[in-house]
Amino acid sequence: EAALREEGRALATEVREVVIPQEVNRQVTDIVTLKVLPIDYEVKRVDKEASDFRAEAGEKHKEVSDRVDGLREAHVAAERAHKALDSRVGEHGEELGRVRLAMEEGLKAVRGELEGLDQREADETAATVLESVLGRLDVQVQKEECDALRREVEASNARVRADAERGVDKVG
């Protein structure tokens, strides 16, 4: 009887060593199949979505950055054009000032020569001389050129503002 008991215990230990690891292996397989694999799949799916989102955000950022750079370049070009036009307008203004001064000096000289005439005759003669000088200097053409330059600057500024507003609208 003692020998049978001892043999039974040895057999029970042997069965436990074989059966328990198989049962644990089956449970581990079930857990991996039912729990871990779906979680792993979901993690991979979310990681791919995040990667796609980062790539799309990078593309949008580059697109917006390129637009902003273009607007900056347009603004700088418009400022340069504006300064150049202002310079040209200033030069024309200085030239007109010199012409006016020369006309006034010419008028004084004519009046000096006309002192012997009565005032009305002197004024009429001076007006005739002044009109002649103005006609030869073509002051009106210079004024129109200045006005045209100003209109160019205003149009350039309007285009830059419109481009900037369109750029902001597209980005927003």
Short mmCIF file of C-alpha atoms in Angstrom, two decimals:
data_model
loop_
_atom_site.label_atom_id
_atom_site.label_comp_id
_atom_site.label_asym_id
_atom_site.label_seq_id
_atom_site.Cartn_x
_atom_site.Cartn_y
_atom_site.Cartn_z
CA GLU A 1 0.00 0.00 0.00
CA ALA A 2 2.81 2.43 0.80
CA ALA A 3 4.45 1.61 -2.47
CA LEU A 4 1.21 2.29 -4.32
CA ARG A 5 0.83 5.59 -2.56
CA GLU A 6 4.34 6.53 -3.41
CA GLU A 7 3.80 5.51 -7.01
CA GLY A 8 0.52 7.54 -7.11
CA ARG A 9 2.28 10.63 -5.79
CA ALA A 10 5.03 10.30 -8.37
CA LEU A 11 2.44 9.87 -11.12
CA ALA A 12 0.45 12.90 -9.87
CA THR A 13 3.60 15.02 -9.83
CA GLU A 14 4.46 13.88 -13.33
CA VAL A 15 0.93 14.63 -14.61
CA ARG A 16 0.99 18.06 -12.97
CA GLU A 17 4.29 18.86 -14.60
CA VAL A 18 2.92 17.92 -18.04
CA VAL A 19 -0.71 19.17 -17.76
CA ILE A 20 -0.11 22.49 -16.01
CA PRO A 21 2.40 23.83 -18.55
CA GLN A 22 0.06 22.82 -21.40
CA GLU A 23 -2.87 24.59 -19.70
CA VAL A 24 -0.76 27.69 -19.09
CA ASN A 25 0.40 27.64 -22.70
CA ARG A 26 -3.24 27.41 -23.87
CA GLN A 27 -4.27 30.31 -21.61
CA VAL A 28 -1.34 32.43 -22.80
CA THR A 29 -2.28 31.70 -26.42
CA ASP A 30 -5.90 32.67 -25.72
CA ILE A 31 -4.85 35.93 -24.03
CA VAL A 32 -2.47 36.82 -26.86
CA THR A 33 -5.10 35.99 -29.49
CA LEU A 34 -8.04 37.67 -27.77
CA LYS A 35 -6.41 40.63 -26.02
CA VAL A 36 -2.88 41.46 -27.18
CA LEU A 37 -3.29 41.09 -30.96
CA PRO A 38 -6.29 43.49 -31.21
CA ILE A 39 -4.46 46.04 -29.04
CA ASP A 40 -1.33 45.68 -31.17
CA TYR A 41 -3.41 46.12 -34.34
CA GLU A 42 -5.07 49.26 -32.91
CA VAL A 43 -1.70 50.73 -31.86
CA LYS A 44 -0.33 50.19 -35.37
CA ARG A 45 -3.45 51.74 -36.93
CA VAL A 46 -3.28 54.82 -34.67
CA ASP A 47 0.46 55.14 -35.30
CA LYS A 48 -0.12 55.08 -39.08
CA GLU A 49 -2.89 57.72 -38.77
CA ALA A 50 -0.58 59.90 -36.67
CA SER A 51 2.21 59.50 -39.22
CA ASP A 52 -0.17 60.44 -42.07
CA PHE A 53 -1.40 63.45 -40.09
CA ARG A 54 2.18 64.61 -39.42
CA ALA A 55 3.03 64.29 -43.12
CA GLU A 56 -0.10 66.22 -44.15
CA ALA A 57 0.57 68.90 -41.53
CA GLY A 58 4.15 69.21 -42.81
CA GLU A 59 2.89 69.68 -46.39
CA LYS A 60 0.35 72.32 -45.29
CA HIS A 61 3.01 74.13 -43.28
CA LYS A 62 5.34 74.21 -46.29
CA GLU A 63 2.51 75.46 -48.53
CA VAL A 64 1.61 78.25 -46.10
CA SER A 65 5.27 79.10 -45.57
CA ASP A 66 5.79 79.35 -49.35
CA ARG A 67 2.77 81.65 -49.64
CA VAL A 68 4.03 83.86 -46.83
CA ASP A 69 7.49 84.00 -48.42
CA GLY A 70 5.90 84.99 -51.74
CA LEU A 71 3.91 87.74 -50.07
CA ARG A 72 7.02 89.01 -48.29
CA GLU A 73 8.93 89.10 -51.57
CA ALA A 74 6.05 90.93 -53.27
CA HIS A 75 5.90 93.41 -50.40
CA VAL A 76 9.66 94.05 -50.55
CA ALA A 77 9.46 94.51 -54.34
CA ALA A 78 6.54 96.90 -53.94
CA GLU A 79 8.46 98.89 -51.31
CA ARG A 80 11.47 99.12 -53.63
CA ALA A 81 9.25 100.27 -56.49
CA HIS A 82 7.56 102.76 -54.17
CA LYS A 83 10.92 104.19 -53.07
CA ALA A 84 12.13 104.41 -56.67
CA LEU A 85 8.95 106.17 -57.71
CA ASP A 86 9.16 108.51 -54.72
CA SER A 87 12.72 109.32 -55.74
CA ARG A 88 11.62 110.05 -59.31
CA VAL A 89 8.73 112.19 -58.05
CA GLY A 90 11.15 114.03 -55.76
CA GLU A 91 13.52 114.66 -58.66
CA HIS A 92 10.65 115.99 -60.76
CA GLY A 93 9.58 118.18 -57.84
CA GLU A 94 13.08 119.60 -57.51
CA GLU A 95 13.18 120.24 -61.24
CA LEU A 96 9.81 121.98 -61.09
CA GLY A 97 11.10 124.09 -58.20
CA ARG A 98 14.14 125.14 -60.24
CA VAL A 99 11.90 125.95 -63.23
CA ARG A 100 9.61 128.03 -61.03
CA LEU A 101 12.56 129.93 -59.57
CA ALA A 102 13.93 130.57 -63.07
CA MET A 103 10.51 131.78 -64.19
CA GLU A 104 10.23 134.15 -61.24
CA GLU A 105 13.69 135.54 -61.96
CA GLY A 106 12.77 135.90 -65.63
CA LEU A 107 9.56 137.65 -64.64
CA LYS A 108 11.50 140.08 -62.43
CA ALA A 109 13.88 140.79 -65.30
CA VAL A 110 10.98 141.37 -67.70
CA ARG A 111 9.24 143.64 -65.19
CA GLY A 112 12.47 145.56 -64.75
CA GLU A 113 12.66 146.10 -68.49
CA LEU A 114 9.01 147.08 -68.61
CA GLU A 115 9.22 149.74 -65.91
CA GLY A 116 8.76 152.44 -68.46
CA LEU A 117 5.41 150.97 -69.58
CA ASP A 118 2.23 151.48 -67.69
CA GLN A 119 1.24 148.74 -65.20
CA ARG A 120 -1.40 147.13 -67.41
CA GLU A 121 0.92 146.85 -70.40
CA ALA A 122 3.68 145.52 -68.15
CA ASP A 123 1.41 142.85 -66.66
CA GLU A 124 0.16 141.76 -70.09
CA THR A 125 3.68 141.54 -71.46
CA ALA A 126 4.87 139.64 -68.39
CA ALA A 127 1.95 137.22 -68.69
CA THR A 128 2.75 136.63 -72.36
CA VAL A 129 6.42 135.99 -71.58
CA LEU A 130 5.48 133.68 -68.69
CA GLU A 131 3.09 131.66 -70.85
CA SER A 132 5.78 131.33 -73.48
CA VAL A 133 8.32 130.08 -70.93
CA LEU A 134 5.84 127.63 -69.44
CA GLY A 135 4.95 126.34 -72.87
CA ARG A 136 8.58 125.72 -73.75
CA LEU A 137 9.36 123.98 -70.47
CA ASP A 138 6.36 121.70 -70.84
CA VAL A 139 5.58 121.83 -67.13
CA GLN A 140 2.23 120.18 -67.62
CA VAL A 141 3.85 117.06 -69.07
CA GLN A 142 6.13 116.80 -66.05
CA LYS A 143 3.17 117.18 -63.69
CA GLU A 144 1.31 114.45 -65.56
CA GLU A 145 4.36 112.18 -65.30
CA CYS A 146 4.44 112.73 -61.54
CA ASP A 147 0.72 111.95 -61.33
CA ALA A 148 1.23 108.79 -63.40
CA LEU A 149 4.06 107.68 -61.12
CA ARG A 150 1.86 108.24 -58.08
CA ARG A 151 -0.92 106.17 -59.66
CA GLU A 152 1.59 103.36 -60.36
CA VAL A 153 2.63 103.34 -56.71
CA GLU A 154 -0.99 103.30 -55.53
CA ALA A 155 -1.85 100.45 -57.92
CA SER A 156 1.21 98.48 -56.79
CA ASN A 157 0.25 98.96 -53.14
CA ALA A 158 -3.33 97.89 -53.90
CA ARG A 159 -2.07 94.70 -55.60
CA VAL A 160 0.16 93.85 -52.64
CA ARG A 161 -2.72 94.41 -50.21
CA ALA A 162 -5.05 92.28 -52.33
CA ASP A 163 -2.45 89.49 -52.57
CA ALA A 164 -1.91 89.65 -48.83
CA GLU A 165 -5.65 89.46 -48.14
CA ARG A 166 -6.07 86.53 -50.55
CA GLY A 167 -3.11 84.79 -48.91
CA VAL A 168 -4.61 85.29 -45.46
CA ASP A 169 -8.03 84.07 -46.65
CA LYS A 170 -6.51 80.93 -48.22
CA VAL A 171 -4.50 80.16 -45.10
CA GLY A 172 -7.41 80.84 -42.71
#
